[in-house]
mmCIF file of C-alpha atoms in Angstrom:
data_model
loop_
_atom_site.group_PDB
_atom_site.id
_atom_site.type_symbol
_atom_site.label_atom_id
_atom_site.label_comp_id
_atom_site.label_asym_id
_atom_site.label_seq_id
_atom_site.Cartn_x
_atom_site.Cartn_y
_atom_site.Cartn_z
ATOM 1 C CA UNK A 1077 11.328 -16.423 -24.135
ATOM 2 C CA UNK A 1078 8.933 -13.490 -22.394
ATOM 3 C CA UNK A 1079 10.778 -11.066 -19.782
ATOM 4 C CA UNK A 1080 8.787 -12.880 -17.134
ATOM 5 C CA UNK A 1081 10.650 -15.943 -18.311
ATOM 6 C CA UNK A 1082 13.722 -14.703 -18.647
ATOM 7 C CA UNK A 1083 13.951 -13.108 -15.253
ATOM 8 C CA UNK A 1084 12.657 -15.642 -13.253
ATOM 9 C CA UNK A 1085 15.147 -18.565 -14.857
ATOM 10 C CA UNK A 1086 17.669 -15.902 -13.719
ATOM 11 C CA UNK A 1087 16.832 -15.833 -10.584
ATOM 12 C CA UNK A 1088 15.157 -18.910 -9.397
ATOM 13 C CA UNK A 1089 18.565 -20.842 -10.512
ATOM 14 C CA UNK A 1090 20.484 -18.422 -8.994
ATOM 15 C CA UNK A 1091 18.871 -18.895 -5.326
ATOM 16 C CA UNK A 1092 18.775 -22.566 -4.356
ATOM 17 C CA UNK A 1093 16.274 -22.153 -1.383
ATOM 18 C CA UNK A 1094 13.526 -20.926 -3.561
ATOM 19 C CA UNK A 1095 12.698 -23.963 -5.146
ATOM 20 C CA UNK A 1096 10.882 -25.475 -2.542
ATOM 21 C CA UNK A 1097 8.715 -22.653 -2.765
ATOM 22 C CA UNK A 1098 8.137 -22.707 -6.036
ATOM 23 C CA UNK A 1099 7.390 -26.382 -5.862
ATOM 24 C CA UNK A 1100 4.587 -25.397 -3.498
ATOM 25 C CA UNK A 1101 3.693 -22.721 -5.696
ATOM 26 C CA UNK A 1102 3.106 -25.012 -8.426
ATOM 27 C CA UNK A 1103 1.326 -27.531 -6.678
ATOM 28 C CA UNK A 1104 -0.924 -24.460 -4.986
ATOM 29 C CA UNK A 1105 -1.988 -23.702 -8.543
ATOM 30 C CA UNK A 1106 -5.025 -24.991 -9.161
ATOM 31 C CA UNK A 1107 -6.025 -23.818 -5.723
ATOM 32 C CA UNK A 1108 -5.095 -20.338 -6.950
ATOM 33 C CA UNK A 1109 -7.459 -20.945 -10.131
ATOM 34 C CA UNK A 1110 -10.396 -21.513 -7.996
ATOM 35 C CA UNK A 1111 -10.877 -17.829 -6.741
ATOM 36 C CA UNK A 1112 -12.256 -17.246 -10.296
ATOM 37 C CA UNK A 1113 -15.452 -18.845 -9.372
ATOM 38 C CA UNK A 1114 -16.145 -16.073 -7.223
ATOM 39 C CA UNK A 1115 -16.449 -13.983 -9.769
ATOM 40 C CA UNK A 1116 -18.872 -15.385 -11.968
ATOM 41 C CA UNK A 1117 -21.150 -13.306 -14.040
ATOM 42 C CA UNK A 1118 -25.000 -11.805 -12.147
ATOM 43 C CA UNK A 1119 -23.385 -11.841 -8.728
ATOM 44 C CA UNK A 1120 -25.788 -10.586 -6.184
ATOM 45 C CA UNK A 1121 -24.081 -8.640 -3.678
ATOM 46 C CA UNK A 1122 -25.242 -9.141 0.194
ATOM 47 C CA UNK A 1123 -27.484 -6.000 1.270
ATOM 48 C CA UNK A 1124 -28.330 -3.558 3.922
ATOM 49 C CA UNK A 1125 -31.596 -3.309 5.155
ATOM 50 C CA UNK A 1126 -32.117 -0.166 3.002
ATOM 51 C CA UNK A 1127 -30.562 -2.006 0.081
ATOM 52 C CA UNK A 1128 -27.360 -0.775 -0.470
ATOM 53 C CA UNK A 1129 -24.743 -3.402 -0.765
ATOM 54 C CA UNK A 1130 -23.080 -4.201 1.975
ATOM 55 C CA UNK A 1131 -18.989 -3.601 2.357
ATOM 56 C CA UNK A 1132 -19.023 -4.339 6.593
ATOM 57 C CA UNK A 1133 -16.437 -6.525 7.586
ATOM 58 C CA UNK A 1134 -12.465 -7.152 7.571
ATOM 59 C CA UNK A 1135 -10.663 -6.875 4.101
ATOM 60 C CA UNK A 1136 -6.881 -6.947 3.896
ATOM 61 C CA UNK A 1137 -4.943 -5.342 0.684
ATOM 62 C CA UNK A 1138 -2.159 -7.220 1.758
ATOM 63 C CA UNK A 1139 0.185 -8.481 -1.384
ATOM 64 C CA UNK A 1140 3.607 -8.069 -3.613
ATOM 65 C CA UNK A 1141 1.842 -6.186 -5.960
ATOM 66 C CA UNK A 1142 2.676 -2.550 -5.660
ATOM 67 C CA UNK A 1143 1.078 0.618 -6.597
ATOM 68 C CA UNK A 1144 3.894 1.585 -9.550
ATOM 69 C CA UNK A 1145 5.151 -1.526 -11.528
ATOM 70 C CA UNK A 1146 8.686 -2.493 -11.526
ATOM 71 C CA UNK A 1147 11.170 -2.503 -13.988
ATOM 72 C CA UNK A 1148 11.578 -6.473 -13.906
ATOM 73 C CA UNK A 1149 7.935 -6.409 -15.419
ATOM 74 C CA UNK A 1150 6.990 -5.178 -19.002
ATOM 75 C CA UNK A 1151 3.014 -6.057 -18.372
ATOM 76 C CA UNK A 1152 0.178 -5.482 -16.213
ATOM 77 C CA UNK A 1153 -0.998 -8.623 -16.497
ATOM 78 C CA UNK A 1154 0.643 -11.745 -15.145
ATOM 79 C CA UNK A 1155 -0.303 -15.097 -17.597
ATOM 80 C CA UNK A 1156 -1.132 -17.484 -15.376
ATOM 81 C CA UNK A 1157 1.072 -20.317 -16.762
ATOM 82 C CA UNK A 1158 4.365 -17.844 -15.618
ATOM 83 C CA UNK A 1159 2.811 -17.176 -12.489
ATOM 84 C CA UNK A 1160 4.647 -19.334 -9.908
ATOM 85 C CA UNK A 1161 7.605 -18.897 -11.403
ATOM 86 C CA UNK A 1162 7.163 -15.570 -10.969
ATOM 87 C CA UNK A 1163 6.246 -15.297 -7.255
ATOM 88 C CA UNK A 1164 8.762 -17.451 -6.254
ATOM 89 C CA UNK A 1165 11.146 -15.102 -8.181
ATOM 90 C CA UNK A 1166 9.505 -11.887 -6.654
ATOM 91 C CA UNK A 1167 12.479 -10.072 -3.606
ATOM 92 C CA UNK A 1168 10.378 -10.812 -1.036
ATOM 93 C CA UNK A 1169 9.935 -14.210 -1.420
ATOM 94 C CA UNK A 1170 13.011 -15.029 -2.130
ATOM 95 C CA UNK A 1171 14.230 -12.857 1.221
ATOM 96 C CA UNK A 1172 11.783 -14.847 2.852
ATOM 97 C CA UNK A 1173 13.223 -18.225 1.974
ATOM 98 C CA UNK A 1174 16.862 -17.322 2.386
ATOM 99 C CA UNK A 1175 16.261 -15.655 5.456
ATOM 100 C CA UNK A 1176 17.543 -18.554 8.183
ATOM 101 C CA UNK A 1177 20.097 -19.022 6.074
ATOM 102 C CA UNK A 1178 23.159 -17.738 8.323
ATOM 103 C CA UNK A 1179 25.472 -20.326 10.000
ATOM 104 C CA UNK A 1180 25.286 -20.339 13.637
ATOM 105 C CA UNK A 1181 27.426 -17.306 14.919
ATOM 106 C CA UNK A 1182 27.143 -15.665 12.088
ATOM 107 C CA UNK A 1183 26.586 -12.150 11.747
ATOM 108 C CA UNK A 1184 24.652 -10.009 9.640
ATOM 109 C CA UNK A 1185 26.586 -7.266 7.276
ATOM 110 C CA UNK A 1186 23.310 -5.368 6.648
ATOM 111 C CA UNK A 1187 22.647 -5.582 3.129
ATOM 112 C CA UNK A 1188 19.993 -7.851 4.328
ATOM 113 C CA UNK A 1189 18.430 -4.893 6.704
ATOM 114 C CA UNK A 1190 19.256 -2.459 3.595
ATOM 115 C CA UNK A 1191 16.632 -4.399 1.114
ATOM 116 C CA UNK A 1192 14.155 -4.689 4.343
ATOM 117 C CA UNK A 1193 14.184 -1.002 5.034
ATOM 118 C CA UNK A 1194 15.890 -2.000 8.452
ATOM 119 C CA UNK A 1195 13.661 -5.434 8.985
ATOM 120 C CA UNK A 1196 14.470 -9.017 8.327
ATOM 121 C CA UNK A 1197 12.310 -10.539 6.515
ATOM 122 C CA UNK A 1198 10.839 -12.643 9.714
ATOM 123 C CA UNK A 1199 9.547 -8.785 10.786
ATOM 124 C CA UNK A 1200 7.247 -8.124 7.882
ATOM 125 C CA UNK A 1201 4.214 -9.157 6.585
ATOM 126 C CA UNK A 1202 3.302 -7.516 3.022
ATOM 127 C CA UNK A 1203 1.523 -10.761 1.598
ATOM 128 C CA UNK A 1204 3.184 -13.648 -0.429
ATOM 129 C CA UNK A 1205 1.116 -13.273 -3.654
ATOM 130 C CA UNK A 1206 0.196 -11.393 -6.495
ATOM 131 C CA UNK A 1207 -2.822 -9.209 -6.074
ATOM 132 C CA UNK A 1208 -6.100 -10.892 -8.116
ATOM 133 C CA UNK A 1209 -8.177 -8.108 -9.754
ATOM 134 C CA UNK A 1210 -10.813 -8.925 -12.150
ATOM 135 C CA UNK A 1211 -9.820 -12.738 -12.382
ATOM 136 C CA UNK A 1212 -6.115 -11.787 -13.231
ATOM 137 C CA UNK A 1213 -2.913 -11.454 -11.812
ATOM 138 C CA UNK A 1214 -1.739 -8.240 -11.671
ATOM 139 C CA UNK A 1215 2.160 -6.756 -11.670
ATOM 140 C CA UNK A 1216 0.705 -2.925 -10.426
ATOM 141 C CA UNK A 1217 -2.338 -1.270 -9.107
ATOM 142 C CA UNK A 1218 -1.450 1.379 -11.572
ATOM 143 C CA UNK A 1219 -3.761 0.867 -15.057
ATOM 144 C CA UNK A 1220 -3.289 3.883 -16.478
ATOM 145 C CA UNK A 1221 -0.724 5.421 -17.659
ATOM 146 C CA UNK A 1222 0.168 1.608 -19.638
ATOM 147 C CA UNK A 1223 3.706 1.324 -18.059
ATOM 148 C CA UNK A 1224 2.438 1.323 -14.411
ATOM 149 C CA UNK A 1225 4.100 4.765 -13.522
ATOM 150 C CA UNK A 1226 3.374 7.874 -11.549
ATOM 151 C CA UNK A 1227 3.114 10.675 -13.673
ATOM 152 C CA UNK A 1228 4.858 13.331 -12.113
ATOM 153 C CA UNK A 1229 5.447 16.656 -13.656
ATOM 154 C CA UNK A 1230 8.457 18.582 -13.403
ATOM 155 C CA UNK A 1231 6.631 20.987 -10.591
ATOM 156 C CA UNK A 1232 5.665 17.923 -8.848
ATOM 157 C CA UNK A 1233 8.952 16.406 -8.385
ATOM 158 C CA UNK A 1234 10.619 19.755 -7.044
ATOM 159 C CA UNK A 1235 7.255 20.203 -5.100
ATOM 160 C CA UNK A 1236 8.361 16.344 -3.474
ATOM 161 C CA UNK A 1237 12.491 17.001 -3.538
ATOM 162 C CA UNK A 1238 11.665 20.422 -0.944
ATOM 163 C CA UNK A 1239 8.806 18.393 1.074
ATOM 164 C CA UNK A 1240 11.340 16.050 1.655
ATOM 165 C CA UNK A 1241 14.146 18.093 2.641
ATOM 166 C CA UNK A 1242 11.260 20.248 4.922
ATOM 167 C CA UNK A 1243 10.957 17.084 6.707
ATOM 168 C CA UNK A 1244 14.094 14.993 7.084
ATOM 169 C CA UNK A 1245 15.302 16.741 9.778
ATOM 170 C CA UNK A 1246 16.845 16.010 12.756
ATOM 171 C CA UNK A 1247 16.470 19.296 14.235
ATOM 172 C CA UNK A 1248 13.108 18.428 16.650
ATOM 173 C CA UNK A 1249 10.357 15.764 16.059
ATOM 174 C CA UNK A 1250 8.095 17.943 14.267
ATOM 175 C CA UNK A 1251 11.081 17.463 11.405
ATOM 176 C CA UNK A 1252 10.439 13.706 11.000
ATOM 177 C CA UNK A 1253 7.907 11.974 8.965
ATOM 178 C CA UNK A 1254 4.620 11.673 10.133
ATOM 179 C CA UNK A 1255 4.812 7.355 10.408
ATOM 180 C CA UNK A 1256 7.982 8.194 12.892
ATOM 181 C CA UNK A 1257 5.454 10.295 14.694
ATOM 182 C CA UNK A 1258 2.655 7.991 14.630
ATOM 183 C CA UNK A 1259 0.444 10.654 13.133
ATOM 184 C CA UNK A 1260 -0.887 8.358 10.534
ATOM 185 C CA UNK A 1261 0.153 5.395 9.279
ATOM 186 C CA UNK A 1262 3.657 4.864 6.730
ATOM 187 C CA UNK A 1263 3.039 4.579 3.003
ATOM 188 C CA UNK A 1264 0.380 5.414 2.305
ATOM 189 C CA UNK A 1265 -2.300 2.734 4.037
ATOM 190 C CA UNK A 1266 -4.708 5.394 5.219
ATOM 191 C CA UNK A 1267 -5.137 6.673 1.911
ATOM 192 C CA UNK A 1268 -6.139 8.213 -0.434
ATOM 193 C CA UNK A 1269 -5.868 5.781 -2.522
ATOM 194 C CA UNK A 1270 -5.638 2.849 0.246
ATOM 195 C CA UNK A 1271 -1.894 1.353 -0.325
ATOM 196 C CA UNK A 1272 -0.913 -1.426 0.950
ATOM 197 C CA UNK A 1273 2.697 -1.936 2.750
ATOM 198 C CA UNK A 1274 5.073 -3.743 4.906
ATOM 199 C CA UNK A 1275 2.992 -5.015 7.184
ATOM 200 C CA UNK A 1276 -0.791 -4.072 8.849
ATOM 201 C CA UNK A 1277 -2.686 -4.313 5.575
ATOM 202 C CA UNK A 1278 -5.903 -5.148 7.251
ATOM 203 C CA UNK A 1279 -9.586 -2.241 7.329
ATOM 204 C CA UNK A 1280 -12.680 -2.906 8.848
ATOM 205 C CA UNK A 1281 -15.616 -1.497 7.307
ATOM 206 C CA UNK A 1282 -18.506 -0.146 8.960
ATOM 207 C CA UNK A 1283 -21.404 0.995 7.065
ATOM 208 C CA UNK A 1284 -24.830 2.874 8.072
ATOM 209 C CA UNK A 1285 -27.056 4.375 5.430
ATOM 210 C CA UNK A 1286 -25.615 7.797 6.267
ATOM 211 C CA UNK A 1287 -21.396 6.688 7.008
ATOM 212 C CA UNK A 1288 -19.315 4.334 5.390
ATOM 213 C CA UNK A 1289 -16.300 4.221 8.652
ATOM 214 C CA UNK A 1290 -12.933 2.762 7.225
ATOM 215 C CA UNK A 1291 -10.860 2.128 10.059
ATOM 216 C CA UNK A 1292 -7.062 0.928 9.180
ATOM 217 C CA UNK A 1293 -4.876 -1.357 10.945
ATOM 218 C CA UNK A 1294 -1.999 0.780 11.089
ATOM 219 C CA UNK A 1295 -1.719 3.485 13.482
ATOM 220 C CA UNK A 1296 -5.819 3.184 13.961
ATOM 221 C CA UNK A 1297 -6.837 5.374 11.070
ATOM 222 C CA UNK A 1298 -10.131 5.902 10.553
ATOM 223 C CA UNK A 1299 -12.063 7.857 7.350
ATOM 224 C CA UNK A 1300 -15.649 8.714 8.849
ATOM 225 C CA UNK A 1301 -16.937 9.290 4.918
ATOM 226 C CA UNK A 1302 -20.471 10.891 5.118
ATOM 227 C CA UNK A 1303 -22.722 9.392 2.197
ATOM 228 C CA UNK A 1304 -24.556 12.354 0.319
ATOM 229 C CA UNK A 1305 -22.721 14.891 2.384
ATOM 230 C CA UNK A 1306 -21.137 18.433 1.187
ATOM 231 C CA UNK A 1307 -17.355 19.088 1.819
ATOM 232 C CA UNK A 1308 -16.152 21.022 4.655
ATOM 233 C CA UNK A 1309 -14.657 24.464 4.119
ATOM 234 C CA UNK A 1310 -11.111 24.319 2.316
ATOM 235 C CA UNK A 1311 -9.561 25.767 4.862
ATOM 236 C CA UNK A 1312 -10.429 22.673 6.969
ATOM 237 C CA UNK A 1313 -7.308 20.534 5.875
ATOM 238 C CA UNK A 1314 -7.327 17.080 7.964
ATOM 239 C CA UNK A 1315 -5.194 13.790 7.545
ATOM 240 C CA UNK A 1316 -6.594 11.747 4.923
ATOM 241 C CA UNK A 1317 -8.104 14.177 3.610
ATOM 242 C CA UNK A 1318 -11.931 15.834 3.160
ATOM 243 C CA UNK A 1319 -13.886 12.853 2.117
ATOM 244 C CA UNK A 1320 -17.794 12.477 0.887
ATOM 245 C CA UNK A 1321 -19.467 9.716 -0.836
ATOM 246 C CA UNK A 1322 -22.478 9.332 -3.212
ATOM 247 C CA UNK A 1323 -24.457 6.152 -4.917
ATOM 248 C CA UNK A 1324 -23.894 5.275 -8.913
ATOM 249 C CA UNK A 1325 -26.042 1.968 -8.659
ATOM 250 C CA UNK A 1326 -24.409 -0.575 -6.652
ATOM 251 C CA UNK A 1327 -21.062 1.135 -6.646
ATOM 252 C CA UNK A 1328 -19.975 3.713 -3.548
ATOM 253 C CA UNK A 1329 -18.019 6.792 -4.996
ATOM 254 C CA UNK A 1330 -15.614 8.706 -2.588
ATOM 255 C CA UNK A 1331 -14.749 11.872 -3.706
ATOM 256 C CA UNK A 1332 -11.702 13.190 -1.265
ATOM 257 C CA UNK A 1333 -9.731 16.647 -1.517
ATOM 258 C CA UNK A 1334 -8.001 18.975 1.170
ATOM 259 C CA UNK A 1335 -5.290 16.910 2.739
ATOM 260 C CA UNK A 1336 -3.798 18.053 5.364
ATOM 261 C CA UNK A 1337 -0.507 19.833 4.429
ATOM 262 C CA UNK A 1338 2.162 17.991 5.675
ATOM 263 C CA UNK A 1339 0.158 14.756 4.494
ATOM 264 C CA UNK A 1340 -0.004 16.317 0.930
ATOM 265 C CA UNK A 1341 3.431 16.166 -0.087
ATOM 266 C CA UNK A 1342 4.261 13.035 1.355
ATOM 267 C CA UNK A 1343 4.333 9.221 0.077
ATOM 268 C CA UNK A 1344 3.776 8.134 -3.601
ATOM 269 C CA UNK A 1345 0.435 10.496 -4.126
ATOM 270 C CA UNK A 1346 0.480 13.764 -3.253
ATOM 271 C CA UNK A 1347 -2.259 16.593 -3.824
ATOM 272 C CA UNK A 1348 -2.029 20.299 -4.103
ATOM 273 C CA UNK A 1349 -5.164 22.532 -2.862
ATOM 274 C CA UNK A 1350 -6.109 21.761 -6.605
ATOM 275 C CA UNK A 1351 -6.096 18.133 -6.508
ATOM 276 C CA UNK A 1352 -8.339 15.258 -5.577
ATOM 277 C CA UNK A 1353 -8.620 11.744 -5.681
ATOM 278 C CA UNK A 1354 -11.942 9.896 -6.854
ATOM 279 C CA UNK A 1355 -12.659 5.919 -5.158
ATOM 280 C CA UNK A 1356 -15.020 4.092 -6.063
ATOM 281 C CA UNK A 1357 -15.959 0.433 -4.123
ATOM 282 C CA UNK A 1358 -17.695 -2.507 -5.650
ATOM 283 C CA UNK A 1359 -18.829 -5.472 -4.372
ATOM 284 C CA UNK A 1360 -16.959 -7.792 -6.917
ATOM 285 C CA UNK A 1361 -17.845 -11.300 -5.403
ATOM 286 C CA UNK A 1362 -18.220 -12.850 -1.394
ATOM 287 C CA UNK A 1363 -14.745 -12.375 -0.863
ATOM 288 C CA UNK A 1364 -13.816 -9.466 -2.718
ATOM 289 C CA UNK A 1365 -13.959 -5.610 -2.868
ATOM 290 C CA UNK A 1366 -13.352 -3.610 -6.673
ATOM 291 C CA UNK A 1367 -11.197 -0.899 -5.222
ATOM 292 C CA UNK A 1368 -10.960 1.369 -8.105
ATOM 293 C CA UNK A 1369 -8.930 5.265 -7.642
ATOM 294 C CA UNK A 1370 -8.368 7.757 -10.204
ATOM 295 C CA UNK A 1371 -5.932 10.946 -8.891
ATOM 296 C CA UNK A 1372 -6.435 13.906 -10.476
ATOM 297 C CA UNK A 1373 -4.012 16.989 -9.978
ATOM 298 C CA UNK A 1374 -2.924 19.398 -12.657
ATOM 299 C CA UNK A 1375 0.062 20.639 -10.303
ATOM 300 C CA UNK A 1376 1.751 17.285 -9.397
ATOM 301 C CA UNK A 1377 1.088 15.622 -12.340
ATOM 302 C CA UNK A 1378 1.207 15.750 -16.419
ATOM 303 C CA UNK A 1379 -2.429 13.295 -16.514
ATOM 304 C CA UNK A 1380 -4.603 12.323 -14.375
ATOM 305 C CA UNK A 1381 -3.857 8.734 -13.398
ATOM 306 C CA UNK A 1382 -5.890 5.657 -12.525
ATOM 307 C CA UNK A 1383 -5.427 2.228 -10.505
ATOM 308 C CA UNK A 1384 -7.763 -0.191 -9.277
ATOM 309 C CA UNK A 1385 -6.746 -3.236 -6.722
ATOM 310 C CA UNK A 1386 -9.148 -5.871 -4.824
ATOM 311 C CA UNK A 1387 -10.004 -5.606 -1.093
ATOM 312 C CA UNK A 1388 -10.288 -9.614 -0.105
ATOM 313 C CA UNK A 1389 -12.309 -10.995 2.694
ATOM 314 C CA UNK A 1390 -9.932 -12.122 6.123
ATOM 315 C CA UNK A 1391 -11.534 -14.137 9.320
ATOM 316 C CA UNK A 1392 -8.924 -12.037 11.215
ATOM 317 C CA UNK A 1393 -9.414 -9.741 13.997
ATOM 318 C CA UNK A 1394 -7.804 -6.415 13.824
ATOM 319 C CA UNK A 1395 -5.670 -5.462 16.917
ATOM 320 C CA UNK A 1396 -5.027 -2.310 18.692
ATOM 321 C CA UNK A 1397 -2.220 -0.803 17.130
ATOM 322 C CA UNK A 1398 0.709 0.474 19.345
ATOM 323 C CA UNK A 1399 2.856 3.382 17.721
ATOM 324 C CA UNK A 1400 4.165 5.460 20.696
ATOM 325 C CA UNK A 1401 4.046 2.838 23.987
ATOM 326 C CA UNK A 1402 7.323 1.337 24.167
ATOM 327 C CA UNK A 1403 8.499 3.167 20.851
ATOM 328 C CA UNK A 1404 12.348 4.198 21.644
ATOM 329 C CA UNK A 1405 12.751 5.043 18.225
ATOM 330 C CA UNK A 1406 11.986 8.665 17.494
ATOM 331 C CA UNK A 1407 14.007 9.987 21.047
ATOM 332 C CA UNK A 1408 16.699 7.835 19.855
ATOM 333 C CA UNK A 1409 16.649 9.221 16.472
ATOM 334 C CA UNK A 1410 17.317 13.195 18.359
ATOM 335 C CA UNK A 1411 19.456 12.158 20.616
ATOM 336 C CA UNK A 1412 21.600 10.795 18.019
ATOM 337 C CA UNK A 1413 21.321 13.875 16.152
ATOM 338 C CA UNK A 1414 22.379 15.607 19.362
ATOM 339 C CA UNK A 1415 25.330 12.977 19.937
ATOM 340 C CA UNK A 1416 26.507 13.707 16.347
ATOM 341 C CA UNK A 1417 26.605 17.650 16.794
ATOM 342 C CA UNK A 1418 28.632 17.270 20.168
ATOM 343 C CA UNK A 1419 31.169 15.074 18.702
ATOM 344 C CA UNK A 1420 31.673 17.297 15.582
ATOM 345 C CA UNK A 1421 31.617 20.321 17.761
ATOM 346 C CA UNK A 1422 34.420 18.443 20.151
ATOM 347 C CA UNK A 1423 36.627 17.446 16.680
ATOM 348 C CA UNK A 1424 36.272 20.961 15.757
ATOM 349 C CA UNK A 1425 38.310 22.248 18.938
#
């Protein structure tokens, strides 16, 4: 019996509720199979006037798969006979299904908030499926290095531990982290690479011979990427980064360095004034991007490390994204802070 096996008898008949799901999930499958026929071999991507292929539209990252591959999974690749089994089996899912699952009166003890990062699982919306990539189902975005794992170096990791002790701080807002202050989005979605998260996962692309305009769902990033452009001065460090693009054939390469500082030490990826990250986008079939990213950075890393994930096609309509209006949370936050020093102050009389 595979690991994939192994877990997922574990924990399917551990948790009752999720057999319904994966009853659906079974009976889904050959609906899941069908996506391959978008990817058959000549596909002729839809064009621009000038010929370029065209990316416009809404695409959504949204899925379970994550950027670094968990320990419950030994292989990038998900065989497609194990893969119900295994979605049903995947934490989210199974929060999902077990969610309503409190008597009436009932309270919660937390350790439901605790696995949500302080949601329930009726709050979020990170996708119910494994992210497709090349026809298969895929565990990471990470390819390379083979286990699905950030590099880090030994600099890089005391580099991250004093960034985050910089700004974990309750000491004014400028000491929080920049999703609190609804600078840019959380985790990573603005990029680069382009992560997906709990929730928000959707980018409209808008594309003129000269710009290719990314504009994310969360917090209303948007990269303005100039196509054949030179990069600004280095001293010129901006959220998301310094970003310029170029042609090889039919795929768009995006070449980014220069994050901003307090951007560059943050998340998953991180970049030093030596770094950069290279993207490239492909047209893979009608309803699906190649969204290939390779991070290269001698200082936060021992390799340079490489992921690709697919961009798929959504009919829905992005929405104005409200961080600040009606946002208690980062005033509450301080004055918490503030409520904690008085009453140690007051014990310490």
């Amino acid at each position: 019996m595979t690991r994939f096996n192994t877990l997922n008898a574990t924990i399917i008949n551990s948790v009752k509720p999720c057999r319904s799901l994966l009853a659906a999930l079974l009976l889904a499958g050959p609906l899941l199979g069908d996506a391959a026929e978008n990817t058959a071999p000549g596909y002729e991507p839809p064009r621009t006037p000038s010929g370029k292929p065209d990316f416009q539209g809404v695409w959504t990252n949204a899925s379970i798969t994550t950027l670094q591959r968990a320990g419950r999974y030994d292989e990038l690749v998900i065989p497609e006979d194990q893969l119900a089994a295994v979605t049903a089996a995947h934490p989210q899912n199974v929060r999902q299904a077990t969610d309503d699952n409190l008597q009436a009166g009932e309270l919660l003890d937390g350790s439901d908030l605790a696995m949500g990062r302080g949601y329930n699982a009726f709050w979020i919306d990170p996708g119910s499926s494994f992210g497709r990539v090349r026809g298969e189902y895929r565990s990471s975005w990470i390819i390379d290095p083979s286990d699905g794992r950030i590099p880090y170096s030994e600099q890089g990791q005391q580099l991250r531990s004093e960034f985050r002790e910089k700004f974990s701080s309750n000491d004014g807002p400028e000491g929080r982290a920049l999703g609190e202050r609804c600078l840019i989005g959380f985790g990573g979605t603005g990029g680069p690479p382009m992560l997906n998260v709990l929730y928000n996962n959707h980018y409209r692309f808008v594309q003129t011979d000269d710009y290719l305009m990314i504009m994310v769902e969360m917090n209303q990033d948007a990269r303005i990427i100039p196509i054949g452009g030179e990069h600004r001065p280095a001293e010129l460090q901006q959220w998301l980064g310094d970003s310029i693009a170029w042609w090889e054939g039919d795929t768009l390469v995006v070449e980014t360095v220069s994050l901003h500082p307090q951007q560059a030490g943050s998340g998953q990826v991180n970049l030093s004034d030596e770094g950069k990250v290279i993207e490239r986008f492909t047209r893979y079939s009608d309803d699906q991007i190649l969204y290939e990213f390779e991070v290269d950075d001698p200082v936060y890393y021992t390799q340079v490390w490489s992921g690709e994930m697919s961009f798929n096609a959504s009919d829905d309509r992005i929405y104005e994204y409200a961080c600040h209006e009606g946002n208690y949370g980062l005033p509450g936050i301080l004055m918490g802070a503030r409520r904690e020093e008085a009453d140690a102050a007051a014990a310490a009389q």
